[in-house]
CSV table of C-alpha atoms in Angstrom, one decimal:
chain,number,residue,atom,x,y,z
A,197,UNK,CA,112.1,94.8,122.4
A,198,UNK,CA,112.7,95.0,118.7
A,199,UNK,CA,116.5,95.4,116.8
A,200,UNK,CA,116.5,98.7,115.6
A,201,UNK,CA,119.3,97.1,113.3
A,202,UNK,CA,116.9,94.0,111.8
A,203,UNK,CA,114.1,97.1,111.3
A,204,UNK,CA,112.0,96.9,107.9
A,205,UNK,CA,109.3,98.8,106.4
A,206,UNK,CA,106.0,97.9,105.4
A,207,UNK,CA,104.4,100.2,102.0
A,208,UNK,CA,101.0,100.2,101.1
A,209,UNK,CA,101.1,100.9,97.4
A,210,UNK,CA,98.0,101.6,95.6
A,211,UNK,CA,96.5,99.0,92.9
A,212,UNK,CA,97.3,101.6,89.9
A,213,UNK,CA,100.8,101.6,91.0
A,214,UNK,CA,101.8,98.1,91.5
A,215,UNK,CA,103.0,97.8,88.3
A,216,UNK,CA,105.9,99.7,88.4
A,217,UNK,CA,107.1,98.0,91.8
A,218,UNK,CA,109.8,94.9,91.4
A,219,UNK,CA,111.3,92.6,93.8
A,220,UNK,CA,115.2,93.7,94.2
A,221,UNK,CA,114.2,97.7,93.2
A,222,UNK,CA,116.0,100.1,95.0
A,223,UNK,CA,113.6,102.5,97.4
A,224,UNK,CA,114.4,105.8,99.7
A,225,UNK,CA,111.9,105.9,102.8
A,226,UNK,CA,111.3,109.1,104.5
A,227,UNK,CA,110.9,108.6,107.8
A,228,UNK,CA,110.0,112.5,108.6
A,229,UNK,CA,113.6,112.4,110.0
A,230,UNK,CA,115.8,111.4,107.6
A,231,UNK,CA,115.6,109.5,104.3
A,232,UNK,CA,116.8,105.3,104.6
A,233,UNK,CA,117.6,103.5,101.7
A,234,UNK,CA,116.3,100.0,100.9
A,235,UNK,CA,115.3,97.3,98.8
A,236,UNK,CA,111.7,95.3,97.6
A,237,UNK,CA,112.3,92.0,99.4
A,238,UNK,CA,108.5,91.1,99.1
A,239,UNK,CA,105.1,92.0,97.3
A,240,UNK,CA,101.8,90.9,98.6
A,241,UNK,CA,100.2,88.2,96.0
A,242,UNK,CA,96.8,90.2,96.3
A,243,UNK,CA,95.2,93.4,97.3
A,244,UNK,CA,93.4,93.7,100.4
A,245,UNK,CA,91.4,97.2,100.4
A,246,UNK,CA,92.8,98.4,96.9
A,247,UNK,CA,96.5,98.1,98.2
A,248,UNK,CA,99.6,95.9,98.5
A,249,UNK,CA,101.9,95.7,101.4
A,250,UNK,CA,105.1,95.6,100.2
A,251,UNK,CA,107.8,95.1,102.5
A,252,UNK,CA,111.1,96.8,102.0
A,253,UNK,CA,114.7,95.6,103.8
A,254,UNK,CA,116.3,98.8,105.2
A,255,UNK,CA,120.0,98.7,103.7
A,256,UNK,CA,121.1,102.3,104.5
A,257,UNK,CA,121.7,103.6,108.1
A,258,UNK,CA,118.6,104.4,110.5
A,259,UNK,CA,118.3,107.5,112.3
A,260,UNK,CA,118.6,107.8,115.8
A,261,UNK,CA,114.7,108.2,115.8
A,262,UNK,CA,113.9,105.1,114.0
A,263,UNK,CA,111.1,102.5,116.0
A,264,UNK,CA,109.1,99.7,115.1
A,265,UNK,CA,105.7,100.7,113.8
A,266,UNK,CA,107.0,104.3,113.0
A,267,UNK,CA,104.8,105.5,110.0
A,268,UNK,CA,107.1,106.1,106.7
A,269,UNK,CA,106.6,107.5,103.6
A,270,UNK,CA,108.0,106.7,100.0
A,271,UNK,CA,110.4,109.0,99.0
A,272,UNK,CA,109.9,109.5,95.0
């Protein structure tokens, strides 16, 4: 079973946005039930169907509802 506390989410960002992604940037993730701040740990080196995963550490507090593979969105 996965730490809910150790959780972190995986964006697909499109090719034409990339560029305004950077390691260390601060990110709000909407999980449908509540909106978790974070931080760009990592950015794919390439794009693998147009997009590049970039994984984001989960620094603010996860709802009660938050699971491994949950789908997110970015929270602009």
């Amino acid at each position: 079973m996965a730490d809910p506390a150790s959780l972190k989410a995986e964006l697909k960002i499109a090719e034409t946005q990339i560029t305004d992604v950077r390691l260390g940037q601060p990110v709000a993730v909407d999980t449908r039930n509540g909106i978790i701040k974070g931080e760009v740990q990592r950015i794919d080196p390439a794009a693998r169907e147009g997009t590049f995963v970039v994984d984001v550490t989960l620094t603010g507090e996860l709802p009660a509802s938050a699971r491994p593979d949950l789908s997110v969105r970015r929270h602009y």
